Amino acid sequence: MIYLDHNATSPVRKEVVEQIIPYFCEFSGNPSSVHTPGRTAQKGLDEARRKVARLVDVHESQVIFTSGGTEANNLALMGVASRFNFNGHIITSAIEHPSVLQVCELLESRGVKVTRLGVNDQGLVDLESFKVAITPETFLVSIMHANNETGVVQPVAQIANICSEKDILFHSDSVQSIAKLPVTLAKTGADLISLSAHKFGGPKGVGALIVDNHLKLPGLLLGGSQERGRRAGTENIPSIVGFGVAADLLLQEQKDYSEYMLGLRNQLEEKLSKLVPELIIFGNSSERLVNTTAVGIAGLDGETLVMHMDMAGFAISAGSACGSGRTNASHVLTAMGYDGAIGRSAVRISLGWDTKASDIDKFINVFSRTVKKLQQMSAPLTMAV
Ligand code: PLP
């Protein structure tokens, strides 16, 4: 199987697996315990916190370990909204991950006003509409750094500047960008960013919310003083240790891998566009993550294409969501204006550090042949009379 779905999740790196195993057996203490096994677990936790902090260039006290990006997003929005007594106004975008969008819906039901900014056909939030949406009641802006489906990178530094001028908190979901762009809290200019380990070779079920030091965030969970009271519950030490190892490797290798993936992706897009001239690359005029290509071919069904590619030994994903037996365009593509035959045909190819040039060559070959075959199958039959 050739795996080209790194935006869904990436394989756990060998170095990560090796280093977390001892934390299941030899070093399995509870970091809250004062005895030697407890202190050993605490050491592993501290070390991982240092590594994650170094990756995003913050102080260790700014790292709150969570169960992943979903929880980090929930904690950011719910935590900040509770600081403002669920009063006021939040600005987000229509293309956020559901872990932002659904929390916004909940907050709305509790009385918080929510503006969801649209995007243009290249997947970009319009800064002018953003400025217009700000009101004296706006206390939080949550705009993702890069979109998981299209890879389109948002102008977060400019959004952050506007927020800081107006004294508004800025949260940015950086779950996808962290693996492919150098992301630090200062570079995004955000007060809070969400991370997830499984998008860059760490284990699933672990992530972090990085918070600016001036922000006192109440936890969502009650019943423990872990993570300085901001996330109660015994820490998932093996996974957190693995997150730290993956963060360390990412910091060392990010530049090389980013250049490598960009080379492969350019090759993929150039060759595919020649072989399948009707191919649309979503957001191709915008800055995009170096590993992500989301494409559509009018008239084809994305899910069917994904299944045929799976049978041929390639893992990619459909950029669409299934609803009541009918495949619809995703909320992201709909926001970009593709809700018809093109939106339903979308598939995403996302590369990783383990993708080889020969994988891309094989993929191009099989993908273009599969598209042709599906197009022939769906072509209307002409009857001879
Ligand atoms: N945010 C974005 C942009 C994502 O792509 C994802 C995962 O797909 C998440 C949040 C959720 O992260 P996790 O799977 O760690 O909960």
Short mmCIF file of C-alpha atoms and ligand atoms in Angstrom, two decimals:
data_model
loop_
_atom_site.label_atom_id
_atom_site.label_comp_id
_atom_site.label_asym_id
_atom_site.label_seq_id
_atom_site.Cartn_x
_atom_site.Cartn_y
_atom_site.Cartn_z
CA MET A 1 0.00 0.00 0.00
CA ILE A 2 1.33 3.46 -0.85
CA TYR A 3 0.11 5.80 1.87
CA LEU A 4 -0.69 9.32 0.66
CA ASP A 5 -3.03 10.45 3.44
CA HIS A 6 -0.72 12.18 5.93
CA ASN A 7 -3.25 14.94 6.64
CA ALA A 8 -5.59 12.29 8.08
CA THR A 9 -2.80 10.81 10.16
CA SER A 10 0.83 9.89 9.71
CA PRO A 11 2.57 6.63 10.59
CA VAL A 12 4.22 6.65 14.01
CA ARG A 13 7.96 7.08 13.62
CA LYS A 14 10.23 4.20 14.61
CA GLU A 15 12.20 6.42 17.01
CA VAL A 16 8.93 7.37 18.73
CA VAL A 17 7.86 3.75 19.20
CA GLU A 18 11.28 2.80 20.60
CA GLN A 19 11.30 5.58 23.15
CA ILE A 20 7.76 5.19 24.43
CA ILE A 21 7.84 1.45 25.11
CA PRO A 22 9.74 1.76 28.43
CA TYR A 23 7.03 4.13 29.71
CA PHE A 24 4.47 1.33 29.49
CA CYS A 25 6.55 -1.09 31.56
CA GLU A 26 9.72 0.01 33.39
CA PHE A 27 8.74 3.67 33.94
CA SER A 28 5.02 3.25 34.47
CA GLY A 29 4.63 5.39 37.59
CA ASN A 30 2.11 8.17 38.10
CA PRO A 31 3.90 11.53 37.82
CA SER A 32 1.88 12.83 40.78
CA SER A 33 3.47 10.19 43.06
CA VAL A 34 6.48 11.21 45.10
CA HIS A 35 8.27 7.83 44.99
CA THR A 36 10.99 6.92 42.49
CA PRO A 37 8.69 5.43 39.78
CA GLY A 38 6.52 8.55 40.02
CA ARG A 39 9.52 10.85 39.75
CA THR A 40 10.79 8.90 36.72
CA ALA A 41 7.44 9.38 34.96
CA GLN A 42 7.55 13.08 35.92
CA LYS A 43 11.01 13.34 34.35
CA GLY A 44 9.65 11.90 31.09
CA LEU A 45 6.75 14.35 31.21
CA ASP A 46 9.07 17.33 31.87
CA GLU A 47 11.41 16.31 29.07
CA ALA A 48 8.51 15.97 26.59
CA ARG A 49 7.16 19.36 27.64
CA ARG A 50 10.58 20.93 27.01
CA LYS A 51 10.72 19.39 23.53
CA VAL A 52 7.22 20.51 22.53
CA ALA A 53 7.91 24.00 23.94
CA ARG A 54 11.13 24.17 21.92
CA LEU A 55 9.28 23.23 18.72
CA VAL A 56 6.95 26.23 18.99
CA ASP A 57 9.49 28.44 20.80
CA VAL A 58 7.62 29.02 24.04
CA HIS A 59 8.27 28.53 27.75
CA GLU A 60 7.40 25.08 29.08
CA SER A 61 4.69 26.57 31.30
CA GLN A 62 2.80 27.52 28.14
CA VAL A 63 2.25 23.88 27.05
CA ILE A 64 -1.01 22.22 28.16
CA PHE A 65 -1.04 18.57 27.11
CA THR A 66 -4.43 17.36 25.84
CA SER A 67 -5.87 14.27 24.16
CA GLY A 68 -5.27 15.82 20.73
CA GLY A 69 -6.19 18.69 18.46
CA THR A 70 -9.91 18.29 19.05
CA GLU A 71 -9.56 18.76 22.80
CA ALA A 72 -7.08 21.62 22.33
CA ASN A 73 -9.60 23.45 20.13
CA ASN A 74 -12.43 22.77 22.62
CA LEU A 75 -10.29 23.99 25.51
CA ALA A 76 -9.26 27.15 23.66
CA LEU A 77 -12.77 28.22 22.72
CA MET A 78 -14.65 27.06 25.81
CA GLY A 79 -11.87 28.24 28.14
CA VAL A 80 -11.68 31.73 26.68
CA ALA A 81 -15.48 32.05 26.40
CA SER A 82 -15.89 31.07 30.05
CA ARG A 83 -13.36 33.78 31.01
CA PHE A 84 -15.76 36.19 29.31
CA ASN A 85 -18.78 34.64 31.08
CA PHE A 86 -20.18 33.42 27.75
CA ASN A 87 -20.94 37.02 26.78
CA GLY A 88 -19.82 38.78 23.67
CA HIS A 89 -18.74 37.91 20.14
CA ILE A 90 -16.44 35.37 18.45
CA ILE A 91 -15.20 35.50 14.86
CA THR A 92 -14.26 32.28 13.12
CA SER A 93 -14.30 31.01 9.54
CA ALA A 94 -16.62 28.69 7.63
CA ILE A 95 -13.74 26.31 6.81
CA GLU A 96 -12.59 25.42 10.34
CA HIS A 97 -12.33 21.86 11.62
CA PRO A 98 -15.58 20.61 13.25
CA SER A 99 -13.88 20.81 16.65
CA VAL A 100 -14.01 24.59 16.26
CA LEU A 101 -17.26 24.88 14.33
CA GLN A 102 -19.30 22.68 16.67
CA VAL A 103 -17.98 24.40 19.79
CA CYS A 104 -19.02 27.71 18.21
CA GLU A 105 -22.52 26.29 17.70
CA LEU A 106 -22.67 25.30 21.36
CA LEU A 107 -21.43 28.72 22.46
CA GLU A 108 -24.01 30.35 20.24
CA SER A 109 -26.75 28.33 21.95
CA ARG A 110 -25.46 29.75 25.25
CA GLY A 111 -25.74 33.33 24.06
CA VAL A 112 -22.35 34.08 22.50
CA LYS A 113 -22.63 35.84 19.13
CA VAL A 114 -20.67 34.10 16.36
CA THR A 115 -19.59 35.39 12.94
CA ARG A 116 -18.39 32.76 10.45
CA LEU A 117 -16.30 34.42 7.77
CA GLY A 118 -16.58 33.06 4.25
CA VAL A 119 -13.60 32.41 2.00
CA ASN A 120 -12.92 33.22 -1.64
CA ASP A 121 -12.63 30.61 -4.40
CA GLN A 122 -8.97 30.17 -3.46
CA GLY A 123 -9.92 29.25 0.13
CA LEU A 124 -8.69 32.49 1.70
CA VAL A 125 -10.43 34.50 4.39
CA ASP A 126 -10.89 38.09 3.24
CA LEU A 127 -9.13 40.50 5.59
CA GLU A 128 -11.47 43.37 4.76
CA SER A 129 -14.56 41.32 5.72
CA PHE A 130 -12.70 40.29 8.84
CA LYS A 131 -12.07 43.89 9.87
CA VAL A 132 -15.71 44.77 9.21
CA ALA A 133 -16.92 41.84 11.35
CA ILE A 134 -15.09 43.07 14.47
CA THR A 135 -17.37 44.71 17.04
CA PRO A 136 -16.67 46.22 20.46
CA GLU A 137 -17.96 42.92 21.88
CA THR A 138 -15.49 40.70 20.00
CA PHE A 139 -13.31 38.90 22.54
CA LEU A 140 -11.93 35.99 20.47
CA VAL A 141 -10.96 35.24 16.87
CA SER A 142 -10.34 31.61 15.88
CA ILE A 143 -8.92 31.12 12.38
CA MET A 144 -6.99 28.01 11.41
CA HIS A 145 -3.42 28.34 10.18
CA ALA A 146 -3.80 25.86 7.30
CA ASN A 147 -6.81 23.96 6.09
CA ASN A 148 -6.77 20.17 6.37
CA GLU A 149 -8.60 19.55 3.08
CA THR A 150 -6.98 22.02 0.70
CA GLY A 151 -3.78 22.93 2.56
CA VAL A 152 -4.53 26.64 1.97
CA VAL A 153 -2.56 28.77 4.45
CA GLN A 154 -4.40 31.71 6.01
CA PRO A 155 -2.79 35.15 6.58
CA VAL A 156 -2.52 34.52 10.32
CA ALA A 157 0.20 37.09 11.01
CA GLN A 158 -2.00 39.86 9.57
CA ILE A 159 -5.03 38.58 11.46
CA ALA A 160 -2.94 38.50 14.64
CA ASN A 161 -1.82 42.13 14.14
CA ILE A 162 -5.39 43.31 13.75
CA CYS A 163 -6.42 41.35 16.87
CA SER A 164 -3.59 42.75 18.93
CA GLU A 165 -4.40 46.35 17.87
CA LYS A 166 -7.98 45.79 19.04
CA ASP A 167 -7.02 43.84 22.17
CA ILE A 168 -8.83 40.69 20.98
CA LEU A 169 -7.52 37.18 21.74
CA PHE A 170 -6.47 35.14 18.72
CA HIS A 171 -6.55 31.34 18.55
CA SER A 172 -5.20 29.46 15.55
CA ASP A 173 -5.69 25.75 14.91
CA SER A 174 -2.17 24.79 13.80
CA VAL A 175 -2.76 21.03 13.74
CA GLN A 176 -2.02 20.76 10.01
CA SER A 177 0.55 23.51 9.60
CA ILE A 178 2.94 22.40 12.35
CA ALA A 179 4.22 19.42 10.38
CA LYS A 180 4.88 21.31 7.20
CA LEU A 181 5.71 24.92 8.09
CA PRO A 182 7.94 26.36 10.80
CA VAL A 183 5.23 27.32 13.33
CA THR A 184 5.99 29.22 16.51
CA LEU A 185 3.65 31.18 18.73
CA ALA A 186 5.50 34.37 17.78
CA LYS A 187 5.38 33.64 14.02
CA THR A 188 1.63 33.06 14.01
CA GLY A 189 1.20 35.99 16.40
CA ALA A 190 -1.54 34.01 18.13
CA ASP A 191 -2.33 33.92 21.85
CA LEU A 192 -3.31 30.25 21.61
CA ILE A 193 -2.43 27.51 19.12
CA SER A 194 -3.63 23.90 18.92
CA LEU A 195 -1.32 21.01 18.07
CA SER A 196 -1.74 17.27 17.52
CA ALA A 197 1.06 14.68 17.58
CA HIS A 198 -0.36 12.20 15.09
CA LYS A 199 0.00 14.51 12.10
CA PHE A 200 3.80 14.33 12.29
CA GLY A 201 4.85 10.88 13.41
CA GLY A 202 3.69 10.97 17.02
CA PRO A 203 1.03 8.79 18.63
CA LYS A 204 -2.69 9.39 18.19
CA GLY A 205 -4.70 10.74 21.12
CA VAL A 206 -2.20 13.35 22.29
CA GLY A 207 -1.80 17.02 21.50
CA ALA A 208 -1.38 20.36 23.18
CA LEU A 209 -2.85 23.79 23.54
CA ILE A 210 -0.10 26.40 23.62
CA VAL A 211 -1.16 29.50 25.50
CA ASP A 212 0.30 32.93 25.93
CA ASN A 213 1.58 33.41 29.47
CA HIS A 214 -0.66 36.35 30.25
CA LEU A 215 -3.76 34.21 29.66
CA LYS A 216 -5.24 32.46 32.66
CA LEU A 217 -7.28 29.66 31.16
CA PRO A 218 -9.77 27.67 33.23
CA GLY A 219 -9.74 23.92 32.49
CA LEU A 220 -12.67 22.05 30.93
CA LEU A 221 -12.18 19.01 33.14
CA LEU A 222 -12.49 19.07 36.90
CA GLY A 223 -10.99 16.76 39.49
CA GLY A 224 -7.24 17.17 39.40
CA SER A 225 -4.46 19.75 39.44
CA GLN A 226 -2.49 18.31 36.52
CA GLU A 227 -1.25 20.73 33.85
CA ARG A 228 -1.41 23.53 36.46
CA GLY A 229 -5.12 22.95 36.89
CA ARG A 230 -5.79 23.54 33.21
CA ARG A 231 -6.36 19.86 32.29
CA ALA A 232 -7.32 17.49 35.10
CA GLY A 233 -6.57 13.77 34.82
CA THR A 234 -3.52 11.52 35.08
CA GLU A 235 -1.24 12.33 32.18
CA ASN A 236 -0.92 9.88 29.28
CA ILE A 237 2.82 9.57 29.80
CA PRO A 238 3.79 7.16 26.97
CA SER A 239 1.93 9.23 24.38
CA ILE A 240 3.22 12.52 25.75
CA VAL A 241 6.78 11.15 25.65
CA GLY A 242 6.15 10.09 22.03
CA PHE A 243 4.82 13.55 21.20
CA GLY A 244 8.08 15.01 22.57
CA VAL A 245 10.23 12.66 20.48
CA ALA A 246 8.23 13.46 17.32
CA ALA A 247 8.49 17.20 18.09
CA ASP A 248 12.26 16.91 18.45
CA LEU A 249 12.62 15.04 15.15
CA LEU A 250 10.35 17.54 13.42
CA LEU A 251 12.43 20.47 14.64
CA GLN A 252 15.61 18.89 13.27
CA GLU A 253 14.19 17.73 9.95
CA GLN A 254 11.36 20.08 9.05
CA LYS A 255 13.27 22.25 6.59
CA ASP A 256 14.69 19.30 4.63
CA TYR A 257 11.38 17.46 4.54
CA SER A 258 9.44 20.56 3.53
CA GLU A 259 11.73 21.12 0.56
CA TYR A 260 11.59 17.44 -0.30
CA MET A 261 7.77 17.27 -0.15
CA LEU A 262 7.38 20.46 -2.17
CA GLY A 263 9.52 18.97 -4.93
CA LEU A 264 7.41 15.82 -5.02
CA ARG A 265 4.14 17.72 -4.87
CA ASN A 266 5.12 20.03 -7.74
CA GLN A 267 6.06 17.00 -9.80
CA LEU A 268 2.70 15.37 -8.92
CA GLU A 269 0.67 18.43 -9.87
CA GLU A 270 2.54 19.18 -13.10
CA LYS A 271 2.30 15.63 -14.42
CA LEU A 272 -1.30 15.09 -13.32
CA SER A 273 -2.42 18.35 -14.91
CA LYS A 274 -0.90 17.22 -18.23
CA LEU A 275 -2.42 13.73 -18.12
CA VAL A 276 -5.83 14.87 -16.84
CA PRO A 277 -6.29 18.35 -18.37
CA GLU A 278 -9.76 18.79 -16.81
CA LEU A 279 -8.25 18.46 -13.31
CA ILE A 280 -8.91 21.35 -10.90
CA ILE A 281 -6.40 21.90 -8.10
CA PHE A 282 -8.28 23.58 -5.25
CA GLY A 283 -6.67 26.74 -3.94
CA ASN A 284 -3.77 26.53 -6.38
CA SER A 285 -3.23 30.30 -6.50
CA SER A 286 -2.94 30.49 -2.70
CA GLU A 287 -0.03 29.58 -0.49
CA ARG A 288 -0.63 25.90 0.37
CA LEU A 289 0.97 23.33 2.62
CA VAL A 290 3.87 21.74 0.77
CA ASN A 291 2.46 18.22 1.10
CA THR A 292 -1.19 18.78 0.12
CA THR A 293 -2.94 18.53 -3.24
CA ALA A 294 -6.73 18.55 -3.34
CA VAL A 295 -8.20 17.97 -6.76
CA GLY A 296 -11.58 17.69 -8.45
CA ILE A 297 -12.71 16.40 -11.82
CA ALA A 298 -16.27 17.40 -12.73
CA GLY A 299 -18.65 14.47 -13.03
CA LEU A 300 -16.60 11.91 -11.08
CA ASP A 301 -17.54 10.73 -7.61
CA GLY A 302 -14.70 11.32 -5.12
CA GLU A 303 -15.62 8.36 -2.90
CA THR A 304 -15.66 5.99 -5.88
CA LEU A 305 -12.28 7.25 -7.04
CA VAL A 306 -10.87 6.74 -3.53
CA MET A 307 -12.20 3.16 -3.46
CA HIS A 308 -10.73 2.34 -6.87
CA MET A 309 -7.37 3.81 -5.83
CA ASP A 310 -7.53 1.77 -2.61
CA MET A 311 -8.05 -1.43 -4.60
CA ALA A 312 -5.04 -0.46 -6.70
CA GLY A 313 -2.92 -0.03 -3.54
CA PHE A 314 -3.03 3.72 -2.85
CA ALA A 315 -4.49 5.38 0.27
CA ILE A 316 -5.91 8.82 -0.43
CA SER A 317 -9.07 10.44 0.87
CA ALA A 318 -12.22 12.03 -0.48
CA GLY A 319 -12.73 15.70 0.22
CA SER A 320 -16.42 15.16 0.66
CA ALA A 321 -18.85 14.18 3.36
CA CYS A 322 -21.55 11.57 3.11
CA GLY A 323 -25.01 12.63 4.15
CA SER A 324 -28.18 10.50 3.98
CA GLY A 325 -26.84 8.22 1.29
CA ARG A 326 -25.83 11.11 -0.93
CA THR A 327 -22.26 12.33 -1.19
CA ASN A 328 -22.09 16.07 -0.72
CA ALA A 329 -19.26 18.49 -1.19
CA SER A 330 -17.45 19.21 2.09
CA HIS A 331 -18.16 22.40 4.05
CA VAL A 332 -14.73 23.67 2.97
CA LEU A 333 -15.30 23.23 -0.76
CA THR A 334 -18.86 24.52 -0.43
CA ALA A 335 -17.49 27.67 1.22
CA MET A 336 -15.09 28.02 -1.73
CA GLY A 337 -18.08 27.87 -4.11
CA TYR A 338 -17.71 24.21 -5.25
CA ASP A 339 -20.91 22.57 -4.13
CA GLY A 340 -21.88 20.80 -7.33
CA ALA A 341 -20.35 18.20 -9.59
CA ILE A 342 -16.82 19.44 -8.91
CA GLY A 343 -17.23 19.58 -5.11
CA ARG A 344 -18.50 15.99 -5.00
CA SER A 345 -15.55 14.77 -7.05
CA ALA A 346 -12.88 16.07 -4.67
CA VAL A 347 -10.03 13.89 -3.47
CA ARG A 348 -7.04 14.81 -1.32
CA ILE A 349 -3.51 13.51 -1.74
CA SER A 350 -1.23 14.35 1.19
CA LEU A 351 2.44 13.38 1.21
CA GLY A 352 4.81 12.74 4.07
CA TRP A 353 8.48 12.29 4.89
CA ASP A 354 8.23 8.62 3.86
CA THR A 355 6.83 9.33 0.37
CA LYS A 356 9.26 8.36 -2.38
CA ALA A 357 9.58 9.84 -5.88
CA SER A 358 8.80 6.37 -7.25
CA ASP A 359 5.53 6.32 -5.22
CA ILE A 360 4.49 9.54 -6.92
CA ASP A 361 5.33 8.17 -10.38
CA LYS A 362 3.27 5.03 -9.71
CA PHE A 363 0.44 7.13 -8.30
CA ILE A 364 0.31 9.45 -11.33
CA ASN A 365 0.16 6.51 -13.66
CA VAL A 366 -2.60 4.62 -11.82
CA PHE A 367 -4.61 7.74 -10.94
CA SER A 368 -4.78 9.03 -14.51
CA ARG A 369 -5.75 5.58 -15.82
CA THR A 370 -8.42 5.18 -13.12
CA VAL A 371 -9.89 8.60 -13.90
CA LYS A 372 -10.11 7.72 -17.60
CA LYS A 373 -11.76 4.38 -16.77
CA LEU A 374 -14.34 5.99 -14.46
CA GLN A 375 -15.03 8.71 -17.01
CA GLN A 376 -15.72 6.06 -19.66
CA MET A 377 -17.98 4.16 -17.26
CA SER A 378 -20.00 7.26 -16.47
CA ALA A 379 -20.19 8.53 -20.07
CA PRO A 380 -23.75 8.40 -21.47
CA LEU A 381 -24.24 5.45 -23.83
CA THR A 382 -25.03 6.36 -27.42
CA MET A 383 -27.47 4.00 -29.04
CA ALA A 384 -27.08 3.05 -32.67
CA VAL A 385 -30.37 3.26 -34.60
N1 PLP B 1 -7.82 20.50 13.46
C1 PLP B 1 -7.45 20.15 12.22
C2 PLP B 1 -7.19 21.21 11.20
C3 PLP B 1 -7.33 18.80 11.88
O1 PLP B 1 -6.99 18.45 10.63
C4 PLP B 1 -7.59 17.82 12.87
C5 PLP B 1 -7.50 16.39 12.55
O2 PLP B 1 -7.83 15.94 11.48
C6 PLP B 1 -7.95 18.25 14.16
C7 PLP B 1 -8.06 19.60 14.42
C8 PLP B 1 -8.24 17.26 15.26
O3 PLP B 1 -7.06 16.70 15.75
P1 PLP B 1 -7.12 15.31 16.55
O4 PLP B 1 -7.31 14.24 15.53
O5 PLP B 1 -5.77 15.22 17.22
O6 PLP B 1 -8.20 15.41 17.54
#
